[in-house]
mmCIF file of C-alpha atoms in Angstrom:
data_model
loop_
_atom_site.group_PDB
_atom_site.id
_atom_site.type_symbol
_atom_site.label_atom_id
_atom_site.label_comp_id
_atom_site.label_asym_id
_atom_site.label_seq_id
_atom_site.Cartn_x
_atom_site.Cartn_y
_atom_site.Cartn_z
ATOM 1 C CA UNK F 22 2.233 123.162 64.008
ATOM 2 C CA UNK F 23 3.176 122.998 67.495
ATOM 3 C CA UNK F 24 1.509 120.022 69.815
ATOM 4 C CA UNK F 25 -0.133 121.441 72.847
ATOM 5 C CA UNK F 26 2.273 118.508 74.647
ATOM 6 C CA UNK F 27 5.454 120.623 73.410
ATOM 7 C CA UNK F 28 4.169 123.801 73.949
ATOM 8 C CA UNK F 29 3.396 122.419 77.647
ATOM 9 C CA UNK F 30 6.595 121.427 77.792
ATOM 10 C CA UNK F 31 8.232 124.197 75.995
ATOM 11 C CA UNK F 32 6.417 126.433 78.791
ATOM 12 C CA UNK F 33 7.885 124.329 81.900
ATOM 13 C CA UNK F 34 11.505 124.594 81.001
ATOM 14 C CA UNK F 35 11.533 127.605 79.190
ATOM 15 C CA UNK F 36 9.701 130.358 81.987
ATOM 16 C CA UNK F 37 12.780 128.841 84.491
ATOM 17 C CA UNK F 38 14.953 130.390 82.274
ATOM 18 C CA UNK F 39 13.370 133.442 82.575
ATOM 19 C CA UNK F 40 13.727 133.683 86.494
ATOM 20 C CA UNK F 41 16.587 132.046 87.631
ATOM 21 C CA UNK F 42 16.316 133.486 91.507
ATOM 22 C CA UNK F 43 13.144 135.327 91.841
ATOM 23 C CA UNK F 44 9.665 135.363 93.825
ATOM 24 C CA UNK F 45 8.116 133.454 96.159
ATOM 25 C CA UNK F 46 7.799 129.689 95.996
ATOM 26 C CA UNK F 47 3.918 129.888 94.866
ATOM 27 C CA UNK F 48 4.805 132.154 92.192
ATOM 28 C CA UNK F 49 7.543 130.017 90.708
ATOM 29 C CA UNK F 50 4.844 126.821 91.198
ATOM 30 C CA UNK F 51 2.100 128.749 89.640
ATOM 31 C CA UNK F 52 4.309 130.199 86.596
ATOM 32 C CA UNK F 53 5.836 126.528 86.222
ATOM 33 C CA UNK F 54 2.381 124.577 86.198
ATOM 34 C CA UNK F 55 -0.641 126.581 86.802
ATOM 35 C CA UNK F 56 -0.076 128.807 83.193
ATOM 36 C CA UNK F 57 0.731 125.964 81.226
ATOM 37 C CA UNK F 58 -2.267 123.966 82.014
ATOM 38 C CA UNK F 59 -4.485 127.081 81.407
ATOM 39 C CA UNK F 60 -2.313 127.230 78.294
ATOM 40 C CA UNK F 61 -2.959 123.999 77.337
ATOM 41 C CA UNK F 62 -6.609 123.770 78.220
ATOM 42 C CA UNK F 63 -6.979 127.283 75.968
ATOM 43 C CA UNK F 64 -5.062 125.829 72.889
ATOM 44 C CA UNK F 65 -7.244 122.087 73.252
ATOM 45 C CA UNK F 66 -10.300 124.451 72.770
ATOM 46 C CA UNK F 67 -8.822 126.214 70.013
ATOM 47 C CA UNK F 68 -7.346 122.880 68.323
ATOM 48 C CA UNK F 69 -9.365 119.816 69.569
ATOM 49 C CA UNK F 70 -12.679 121.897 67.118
ATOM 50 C CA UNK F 71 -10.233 123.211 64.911
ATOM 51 C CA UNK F 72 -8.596 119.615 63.787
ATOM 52 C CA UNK F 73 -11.927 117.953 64.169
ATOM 53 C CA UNK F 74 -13.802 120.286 61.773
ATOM 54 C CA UNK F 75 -10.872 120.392 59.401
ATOM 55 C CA UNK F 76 -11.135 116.161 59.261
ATOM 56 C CA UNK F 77 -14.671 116.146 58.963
ATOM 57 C CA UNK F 78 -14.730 118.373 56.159
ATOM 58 C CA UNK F 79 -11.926 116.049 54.631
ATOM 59 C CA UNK F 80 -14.257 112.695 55.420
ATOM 60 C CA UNK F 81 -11.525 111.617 57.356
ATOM 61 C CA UNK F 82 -13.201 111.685 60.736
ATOM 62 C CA UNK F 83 -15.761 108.960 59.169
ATOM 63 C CA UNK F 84 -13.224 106.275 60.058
ATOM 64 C CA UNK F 85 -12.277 107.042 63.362
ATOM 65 C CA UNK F 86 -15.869 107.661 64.018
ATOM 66 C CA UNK F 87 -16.682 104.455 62.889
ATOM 67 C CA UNK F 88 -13.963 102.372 65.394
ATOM 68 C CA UNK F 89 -15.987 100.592 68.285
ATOM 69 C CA UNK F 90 -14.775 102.561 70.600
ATOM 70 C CA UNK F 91 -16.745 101.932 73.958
ATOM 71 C CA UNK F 92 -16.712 105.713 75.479
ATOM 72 C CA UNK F 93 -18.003 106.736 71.930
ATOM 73 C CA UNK F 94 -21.549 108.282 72.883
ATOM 74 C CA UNK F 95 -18.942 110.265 75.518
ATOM 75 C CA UNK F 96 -18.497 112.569 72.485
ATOM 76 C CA UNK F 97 -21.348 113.606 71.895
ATOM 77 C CA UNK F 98 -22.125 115.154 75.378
ATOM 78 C CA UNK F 99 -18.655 116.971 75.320
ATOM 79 C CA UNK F 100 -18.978 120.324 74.057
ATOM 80 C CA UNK F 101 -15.631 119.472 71.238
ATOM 81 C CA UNK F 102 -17.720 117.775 68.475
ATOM 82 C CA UNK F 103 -20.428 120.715 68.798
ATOM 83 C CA UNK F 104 -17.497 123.292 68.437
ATOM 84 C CA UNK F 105 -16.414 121.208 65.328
ATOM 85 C CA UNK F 106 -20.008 120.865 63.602
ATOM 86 C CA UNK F 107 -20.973 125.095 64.128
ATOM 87 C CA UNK F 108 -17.341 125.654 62.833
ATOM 88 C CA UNK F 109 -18.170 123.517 59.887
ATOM 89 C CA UNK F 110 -21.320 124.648 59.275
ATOM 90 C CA UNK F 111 -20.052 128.412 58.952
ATOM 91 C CA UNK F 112 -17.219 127.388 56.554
ATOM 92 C CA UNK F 113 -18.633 125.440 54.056
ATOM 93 C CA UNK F 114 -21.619 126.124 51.706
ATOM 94 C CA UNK F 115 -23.079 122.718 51.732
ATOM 95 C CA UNK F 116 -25.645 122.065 53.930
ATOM 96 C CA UNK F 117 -24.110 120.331 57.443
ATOM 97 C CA UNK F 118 -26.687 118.737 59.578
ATOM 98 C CA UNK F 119 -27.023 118.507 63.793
ATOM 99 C CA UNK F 120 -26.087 122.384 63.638
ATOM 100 C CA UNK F 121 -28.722 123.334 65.281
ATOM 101 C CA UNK F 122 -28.098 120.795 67.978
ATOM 102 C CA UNK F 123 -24.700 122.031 68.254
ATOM 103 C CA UNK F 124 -25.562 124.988 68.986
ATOM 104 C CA UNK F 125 -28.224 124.001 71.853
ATOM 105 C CA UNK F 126 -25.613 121.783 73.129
ATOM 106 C CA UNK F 127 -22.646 124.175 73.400
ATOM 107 C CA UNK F 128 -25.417 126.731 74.995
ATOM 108 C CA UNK F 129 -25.245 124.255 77.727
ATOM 109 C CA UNK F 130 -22.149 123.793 78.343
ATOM 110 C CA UNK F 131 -21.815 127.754 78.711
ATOM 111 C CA UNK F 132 -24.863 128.103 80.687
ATOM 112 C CA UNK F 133 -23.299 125.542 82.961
ATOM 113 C CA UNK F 134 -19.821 126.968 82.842
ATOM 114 C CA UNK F 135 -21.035 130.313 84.206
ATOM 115 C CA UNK F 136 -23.199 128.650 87.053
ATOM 116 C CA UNK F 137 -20.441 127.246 87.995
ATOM 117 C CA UNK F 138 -17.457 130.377 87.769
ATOM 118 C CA UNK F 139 -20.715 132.144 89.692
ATOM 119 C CA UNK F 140 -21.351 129.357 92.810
ATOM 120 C CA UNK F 141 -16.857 129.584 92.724
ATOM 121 C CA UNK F 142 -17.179 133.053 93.150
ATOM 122 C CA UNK F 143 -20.100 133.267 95.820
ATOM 123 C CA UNK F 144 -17.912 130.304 97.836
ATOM 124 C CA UNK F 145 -14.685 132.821 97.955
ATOM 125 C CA UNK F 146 -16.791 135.608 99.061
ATOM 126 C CA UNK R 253 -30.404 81.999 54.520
ATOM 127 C CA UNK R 254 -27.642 82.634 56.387
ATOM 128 C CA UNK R 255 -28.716 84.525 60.174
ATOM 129 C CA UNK R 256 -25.815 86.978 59.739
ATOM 130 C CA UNK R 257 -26.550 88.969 56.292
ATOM 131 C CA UNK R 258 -27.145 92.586 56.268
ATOM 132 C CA UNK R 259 -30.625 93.429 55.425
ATOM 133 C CA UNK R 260 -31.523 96.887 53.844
ATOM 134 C CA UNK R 261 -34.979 97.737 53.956
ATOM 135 C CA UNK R 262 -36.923 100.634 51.934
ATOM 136 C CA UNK R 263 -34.188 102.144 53.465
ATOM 137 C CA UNK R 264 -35.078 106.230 52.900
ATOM 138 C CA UNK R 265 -32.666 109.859 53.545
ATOM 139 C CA UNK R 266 -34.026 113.098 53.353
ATOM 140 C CA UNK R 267 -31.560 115.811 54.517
ATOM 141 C CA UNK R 268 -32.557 119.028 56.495
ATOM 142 C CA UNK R 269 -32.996 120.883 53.227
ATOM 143 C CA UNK R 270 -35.423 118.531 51.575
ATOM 144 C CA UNK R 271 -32.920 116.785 49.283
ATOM 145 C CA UNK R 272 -33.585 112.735 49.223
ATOM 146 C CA UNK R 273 -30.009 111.047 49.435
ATOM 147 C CA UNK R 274 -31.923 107.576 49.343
ATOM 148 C CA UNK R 275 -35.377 107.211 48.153
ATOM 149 C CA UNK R 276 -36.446 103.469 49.450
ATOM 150 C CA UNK R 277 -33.275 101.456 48.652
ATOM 151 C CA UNK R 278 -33.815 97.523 49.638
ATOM 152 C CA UNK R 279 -30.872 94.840 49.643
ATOM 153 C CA UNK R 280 -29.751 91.812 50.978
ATOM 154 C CA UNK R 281 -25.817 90.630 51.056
ATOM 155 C CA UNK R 282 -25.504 87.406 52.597
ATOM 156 C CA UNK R 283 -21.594 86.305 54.235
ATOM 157 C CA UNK R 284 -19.322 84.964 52.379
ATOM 158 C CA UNK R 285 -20.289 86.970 49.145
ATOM 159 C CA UNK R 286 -18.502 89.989 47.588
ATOM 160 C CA UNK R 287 -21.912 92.473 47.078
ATOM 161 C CA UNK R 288 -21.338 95.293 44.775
ATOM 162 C CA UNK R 289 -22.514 98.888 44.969
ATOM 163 C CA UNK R 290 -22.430 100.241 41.354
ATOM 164 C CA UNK R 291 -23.692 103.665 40.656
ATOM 165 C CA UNK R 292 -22.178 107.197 39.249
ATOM 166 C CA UNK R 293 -21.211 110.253 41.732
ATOM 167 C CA UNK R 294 -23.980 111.880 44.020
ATOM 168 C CA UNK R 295 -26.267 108.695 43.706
ATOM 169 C CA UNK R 296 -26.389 107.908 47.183
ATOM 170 C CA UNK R 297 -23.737 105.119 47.887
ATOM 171 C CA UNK R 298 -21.747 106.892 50.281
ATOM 172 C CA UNK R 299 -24.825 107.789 52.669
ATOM 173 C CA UNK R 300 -26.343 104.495 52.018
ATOM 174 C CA UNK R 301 -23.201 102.960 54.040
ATOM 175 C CA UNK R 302 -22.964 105.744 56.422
ATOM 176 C CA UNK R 303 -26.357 104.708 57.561
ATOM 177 C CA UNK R 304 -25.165 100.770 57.911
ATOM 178 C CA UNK R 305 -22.514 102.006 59.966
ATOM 179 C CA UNK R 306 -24.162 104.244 62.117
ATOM 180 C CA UNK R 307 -22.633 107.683 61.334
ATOM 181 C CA UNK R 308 -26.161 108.566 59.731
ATOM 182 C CA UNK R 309 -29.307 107.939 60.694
ATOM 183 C CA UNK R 310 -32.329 106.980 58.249
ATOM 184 C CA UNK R 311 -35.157 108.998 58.148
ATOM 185 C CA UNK R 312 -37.271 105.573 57.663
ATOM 186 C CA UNK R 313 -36.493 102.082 56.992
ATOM 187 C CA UNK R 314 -34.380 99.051 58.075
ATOM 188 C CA UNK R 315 -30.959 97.665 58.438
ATOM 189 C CA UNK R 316 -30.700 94.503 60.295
ATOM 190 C CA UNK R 317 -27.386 92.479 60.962
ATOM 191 C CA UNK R 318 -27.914 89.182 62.212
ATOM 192 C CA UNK R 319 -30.339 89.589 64.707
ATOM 193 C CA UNK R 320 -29.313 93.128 65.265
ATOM 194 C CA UNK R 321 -31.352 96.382 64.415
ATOM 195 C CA UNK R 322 -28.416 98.564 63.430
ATOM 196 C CA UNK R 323 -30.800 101.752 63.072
ATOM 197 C CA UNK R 324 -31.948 101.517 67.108
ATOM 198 C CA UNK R 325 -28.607 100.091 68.027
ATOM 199 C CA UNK R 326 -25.838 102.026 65.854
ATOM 200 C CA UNK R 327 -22.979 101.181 68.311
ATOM 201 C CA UNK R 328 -23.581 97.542 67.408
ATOM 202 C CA UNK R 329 -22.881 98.309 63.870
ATOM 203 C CA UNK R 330 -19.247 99.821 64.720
ATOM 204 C CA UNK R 331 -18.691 96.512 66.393
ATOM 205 C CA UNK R 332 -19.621 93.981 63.737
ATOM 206 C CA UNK R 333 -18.867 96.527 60.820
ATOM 207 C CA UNK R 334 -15.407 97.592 59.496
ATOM 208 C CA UNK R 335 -15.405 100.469 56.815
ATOM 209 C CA UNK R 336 -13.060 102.039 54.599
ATOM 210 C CA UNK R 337 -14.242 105.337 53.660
ATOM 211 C CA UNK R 338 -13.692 107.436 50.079
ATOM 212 C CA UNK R 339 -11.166 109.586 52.032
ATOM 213 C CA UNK R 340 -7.952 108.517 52.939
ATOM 214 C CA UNK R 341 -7.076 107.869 56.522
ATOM 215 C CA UNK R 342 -5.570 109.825 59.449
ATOM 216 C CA UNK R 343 -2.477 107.806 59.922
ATOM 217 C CA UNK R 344 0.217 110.689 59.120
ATOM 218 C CA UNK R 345 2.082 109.999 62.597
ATOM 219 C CA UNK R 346 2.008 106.442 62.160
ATOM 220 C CA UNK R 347 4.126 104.225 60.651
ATOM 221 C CA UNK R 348 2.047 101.914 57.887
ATOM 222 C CA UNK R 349 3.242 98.836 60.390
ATOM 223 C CA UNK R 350 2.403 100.445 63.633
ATOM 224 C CA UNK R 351 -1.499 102.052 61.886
ATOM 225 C CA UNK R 352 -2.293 98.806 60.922
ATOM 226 C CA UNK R 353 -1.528 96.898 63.986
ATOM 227 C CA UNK R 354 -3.873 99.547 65.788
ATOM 228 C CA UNK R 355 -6.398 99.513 64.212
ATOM 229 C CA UNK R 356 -6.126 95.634 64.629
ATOM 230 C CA UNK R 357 -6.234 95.914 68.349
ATOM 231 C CA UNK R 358 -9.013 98.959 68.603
ATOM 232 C CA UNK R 359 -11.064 96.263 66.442
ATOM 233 C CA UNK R 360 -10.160 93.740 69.437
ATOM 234 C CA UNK R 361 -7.135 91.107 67.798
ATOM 235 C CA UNK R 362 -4.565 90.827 70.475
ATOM 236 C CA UNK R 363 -1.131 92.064 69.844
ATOM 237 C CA UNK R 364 0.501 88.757 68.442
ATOM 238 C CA UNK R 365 -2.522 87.881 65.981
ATOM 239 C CA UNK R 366 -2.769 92.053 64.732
ATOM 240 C CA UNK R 367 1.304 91.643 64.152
ATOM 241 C CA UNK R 368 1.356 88.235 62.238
ATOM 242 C CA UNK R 369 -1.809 89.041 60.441
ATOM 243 C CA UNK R 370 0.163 92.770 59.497
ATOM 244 C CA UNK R 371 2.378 90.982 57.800
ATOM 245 C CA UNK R 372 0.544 88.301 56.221
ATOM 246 C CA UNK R 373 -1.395 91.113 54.737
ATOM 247 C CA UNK R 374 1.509 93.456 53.821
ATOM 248 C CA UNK R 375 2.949 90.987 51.857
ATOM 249 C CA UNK R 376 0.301 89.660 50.067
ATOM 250 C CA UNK R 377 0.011 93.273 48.213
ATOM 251 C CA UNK R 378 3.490 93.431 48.115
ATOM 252 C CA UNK R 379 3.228 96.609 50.455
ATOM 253 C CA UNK R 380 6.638 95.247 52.794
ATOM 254 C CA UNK R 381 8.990 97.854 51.594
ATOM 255 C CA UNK R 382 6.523 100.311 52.646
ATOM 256 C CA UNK R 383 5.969 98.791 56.513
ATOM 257 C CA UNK R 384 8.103 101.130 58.314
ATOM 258 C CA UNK R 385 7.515 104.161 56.622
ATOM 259 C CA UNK R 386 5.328 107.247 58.283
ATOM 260 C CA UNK R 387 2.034 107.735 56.703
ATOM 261 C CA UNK R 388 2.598 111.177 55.949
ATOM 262 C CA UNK R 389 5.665 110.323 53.288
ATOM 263 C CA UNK R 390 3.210 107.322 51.206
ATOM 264 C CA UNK R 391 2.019 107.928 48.002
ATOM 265 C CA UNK R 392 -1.780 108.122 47.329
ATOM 266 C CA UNK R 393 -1.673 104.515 46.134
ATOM 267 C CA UNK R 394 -0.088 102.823 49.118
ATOM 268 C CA UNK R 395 -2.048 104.555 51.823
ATOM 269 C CA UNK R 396 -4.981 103.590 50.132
ATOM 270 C CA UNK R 397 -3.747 100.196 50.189
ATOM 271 C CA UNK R 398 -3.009 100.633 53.698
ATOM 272 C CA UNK R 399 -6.215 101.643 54.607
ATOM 273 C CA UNK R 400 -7.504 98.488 52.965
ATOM 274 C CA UNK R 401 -5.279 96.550 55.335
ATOM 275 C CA UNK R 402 -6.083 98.352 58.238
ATOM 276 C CA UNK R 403 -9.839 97.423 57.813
ATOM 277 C CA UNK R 404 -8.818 93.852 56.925
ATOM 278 C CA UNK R 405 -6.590 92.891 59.791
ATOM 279 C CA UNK R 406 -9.559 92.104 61.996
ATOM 280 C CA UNK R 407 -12.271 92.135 59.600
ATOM 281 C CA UNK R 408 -16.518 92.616 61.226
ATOM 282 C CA UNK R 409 -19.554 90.048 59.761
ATOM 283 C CA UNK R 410 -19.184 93.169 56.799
ATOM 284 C CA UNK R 411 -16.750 94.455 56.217
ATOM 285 C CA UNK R 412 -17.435 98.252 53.769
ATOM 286 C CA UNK R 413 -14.913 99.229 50.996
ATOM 287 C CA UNK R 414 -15.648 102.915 49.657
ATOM 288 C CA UNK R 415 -13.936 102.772 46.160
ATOM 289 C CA UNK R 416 -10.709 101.430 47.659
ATOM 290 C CA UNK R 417 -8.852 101.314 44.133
ATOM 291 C CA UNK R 418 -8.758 105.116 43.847
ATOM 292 C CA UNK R 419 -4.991 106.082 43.191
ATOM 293 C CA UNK R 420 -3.810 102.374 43.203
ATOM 294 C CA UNK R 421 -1.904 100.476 40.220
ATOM 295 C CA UNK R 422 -2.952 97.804 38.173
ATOM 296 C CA UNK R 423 -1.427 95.306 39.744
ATOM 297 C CA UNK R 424 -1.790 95.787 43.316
ATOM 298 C CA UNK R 425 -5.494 96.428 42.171
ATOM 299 C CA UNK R 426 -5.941 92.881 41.397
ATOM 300 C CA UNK R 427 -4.210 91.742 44.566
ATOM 301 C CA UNK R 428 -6.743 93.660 46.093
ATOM 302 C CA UNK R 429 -9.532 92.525 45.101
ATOM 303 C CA UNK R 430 -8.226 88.991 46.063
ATOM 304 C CA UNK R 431 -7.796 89.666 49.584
ATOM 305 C CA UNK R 432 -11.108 91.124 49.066
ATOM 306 C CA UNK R 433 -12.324 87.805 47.636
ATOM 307 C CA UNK R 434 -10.406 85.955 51.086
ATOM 308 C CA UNK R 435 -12.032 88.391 53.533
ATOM 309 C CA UNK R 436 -16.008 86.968 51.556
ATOM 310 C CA UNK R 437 -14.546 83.312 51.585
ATOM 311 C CA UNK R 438 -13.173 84.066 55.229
ATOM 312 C CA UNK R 439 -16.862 84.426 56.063
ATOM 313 C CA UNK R 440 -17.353 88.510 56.006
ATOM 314 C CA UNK R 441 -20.423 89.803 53.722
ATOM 315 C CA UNK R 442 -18.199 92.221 51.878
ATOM 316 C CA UNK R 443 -19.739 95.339 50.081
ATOM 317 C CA UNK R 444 -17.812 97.190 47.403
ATOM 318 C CA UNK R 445 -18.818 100.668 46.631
ATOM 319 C CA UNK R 446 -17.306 101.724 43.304
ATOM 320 C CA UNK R 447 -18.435 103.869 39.668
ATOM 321 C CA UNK R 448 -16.107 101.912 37.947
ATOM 322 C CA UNK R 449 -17.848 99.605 35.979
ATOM 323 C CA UNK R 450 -15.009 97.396 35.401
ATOM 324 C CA UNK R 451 -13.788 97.080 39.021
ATOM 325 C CA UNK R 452 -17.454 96.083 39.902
ATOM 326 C CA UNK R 453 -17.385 93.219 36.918
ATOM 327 C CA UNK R 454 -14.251 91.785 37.907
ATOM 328 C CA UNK R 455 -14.748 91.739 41.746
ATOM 329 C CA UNK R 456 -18.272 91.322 43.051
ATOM 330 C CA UNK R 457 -20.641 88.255 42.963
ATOM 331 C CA UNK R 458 -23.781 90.300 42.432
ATOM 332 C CA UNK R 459 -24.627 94.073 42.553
ATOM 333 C CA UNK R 460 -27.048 96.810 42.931
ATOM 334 C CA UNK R 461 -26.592 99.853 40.675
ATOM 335 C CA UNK R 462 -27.622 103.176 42.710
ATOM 336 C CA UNK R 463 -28.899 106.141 40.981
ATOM 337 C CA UNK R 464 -30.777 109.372 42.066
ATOM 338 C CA UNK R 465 -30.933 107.501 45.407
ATOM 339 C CA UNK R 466 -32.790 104.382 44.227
ATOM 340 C CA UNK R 467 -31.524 100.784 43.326
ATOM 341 C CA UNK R 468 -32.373 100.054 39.924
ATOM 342 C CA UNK R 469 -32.312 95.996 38.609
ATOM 343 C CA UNK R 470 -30.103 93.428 39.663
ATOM 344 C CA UNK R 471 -28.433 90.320 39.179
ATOM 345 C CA UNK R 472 -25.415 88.450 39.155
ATOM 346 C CA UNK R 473 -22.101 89.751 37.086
ATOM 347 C CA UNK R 474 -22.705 89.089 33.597
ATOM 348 C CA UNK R 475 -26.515 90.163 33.873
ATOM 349 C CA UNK R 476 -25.749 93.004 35.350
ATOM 350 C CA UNK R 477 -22.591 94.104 32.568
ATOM 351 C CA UNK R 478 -25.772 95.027 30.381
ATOM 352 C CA UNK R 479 -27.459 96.353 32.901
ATOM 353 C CA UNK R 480 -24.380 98.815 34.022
ATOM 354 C CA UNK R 481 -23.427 99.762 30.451
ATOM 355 C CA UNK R 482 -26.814 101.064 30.039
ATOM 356 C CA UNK R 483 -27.823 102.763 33.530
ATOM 357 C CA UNK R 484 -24.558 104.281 33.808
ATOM 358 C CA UNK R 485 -21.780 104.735 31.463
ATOM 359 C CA UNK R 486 -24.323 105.748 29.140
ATOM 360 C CA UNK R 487 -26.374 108.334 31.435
#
């Protein structure tokens, strides 16, 4: 599978090809950064779950969970370990607990995402 | 008594759904011995160590490390705690070398003692033709056996080994357990979850034999040979 790194980069070089000599500066800028970090961002909330579910569900994650990592308790306010537990808990028939709490959280993180796309809105008018 | 051995107390795990993982396990494993966790598939071991480490949480009862409450303080645990779980580890990008040195570091070693300590370890299981190969390409064995390394570069007060012989040969197996035997002597408590009756006669100073989430008698290696050919490769 692709990284999102080489797809970032992938994007960068390869849209330049596309348009050797077109459009306006902000254009080029936009197409050359601006898409691939909304790309990137996209496929990190597709994957990040995604590879997270798939090592939890292989007992794998139990190791790196159990690292003393300082920022740890980070994790479980980000929305990425919520994704992961709801995607497990739909895929597998044994029971998987803190679903529940997933769910709650990642109703949130939505909840808060709009408010804010709303108060970005109302400031452009 | 030692201040720094892990104390399990009527230790109890009920799951959402009513179905009681552990029902009142109690144990102590004091540093410096090799503590065996003996008991057939499904009878709790796994989630018994999940909850010293901190990646579960007991629905009652007590686990105490040194002076530390591990159940109100689980970031402690991942501190003073190094565990090797049933599965194998995430280290397909990573050379066995480079993985072990890591997870060194993350664990706190500087870079020096993580890399002389690497290769100490390497070559006591006779894993050095192995060291710069990507963890995707090793056998079943040898990542196991990496694993084991990775957790015993910078070993915790306890240091957890979730049936860390599965896929390995004979004779690594027993070079295994003696670096198992060196991380006890070294000063670690070291707990060795395994159903293999033999593994836990050979290895361990004294066990517990789990079943149906309880701890059933006792006692130091050749009591307990008895005691396991009865409660479990007879069940």
């Amino acid at each position: 599978m692709l990284r999102p790194d080489e797809a970032g980069a992938g994007l960068v070089v390869g849209f330049s090809l596309f348009m050797p000599d077109v459009v306006p500066d902000r254009t080029v800028l936009y197409v050359s950064t601006g898409v691939p970090v909304f790309n990137l961002y996209l496929l990190g909330l597709v994957v990040m779950p995604q590879v997270t579910g798939e090592q939890r569900m292989a007992d794998t994650y139990d190791f790196v969970q159990s690292l003393p990592v300082r920022l740890v308790s980070v994790n479980h306010v980000l929305p990425f370990e919520s994704m992961a537990v709801t995607m497990r808990g739909s895929l597998t028939a044994t029971p998987v607990s803190g679903v529940g709490q997933a769910y709650l959280m990642l109703l949130a993180w939505t909840t808060g995402c709009v408010a804010l796309a709303l108060w970005a809105l109302g400031r452009r008018g | 008594m030692n201040s720094w051995a892990l104390q399990v107390t009527d230790l109890r795990k009920v799951s959402g759904r009513g179905a009681v993982a552990n029902d009142g396990i109690s144990l102590r494993v004091e540093p410096g011995e090799v503590y065996g966790l003996l008991g057939p598939n499904g009878a709790g071991k796994s989630t018994l160590v999940k909850q010293v480490i901190g990646l579960l949480r007991p629905t009652s009862g007590q686990i105490a490390l040194g002076p530390h409450d591990l159940v109100a303080a689980p970031h402690v645990a991942r501190q003073l705690c190094c565990y090797l779980p049933q599965a194998q580890m995430p280290i397909d990008a990573l050379r066995a070398a480079e993985a072990i040195e890591l997870g060194g570091m993350i664990r706190g070693a500087d870079r020096r003692t993580a890399r002389e300590r690497t290769r100490e370890l390497l070559e006591a299981l006779d894993l050095g033709e192995w060291r710069r190969t990507p963890g995707a390409r090793l056998s079943g064995g040898v990542r196991r056996l990496v694993g084991f390394v990775m957790v015993a570069v910078h070993p915790g007060r306890v240091v957890i080994l979730d049936e860390p012989t599965n896929d390995v040969d004979p004779l690594r197996r027993r070079l295994l357990w003696q670096q198992g035997r060196r991380l006890a002597d070294d000063g670690s408590a070291v707990v060795l979850v395994t159903h293999n009756v033999l593994e836990a006669e050979k290895a361990v100073d004294r066990l517990a034999i789990v079943d149906r989430g309880r701890t059933w008698p006792r006692g130091r290696r050749r009591r307990s040979r008895q005691t396991a050919g009865t409660s479990c490769g007879c069940r």
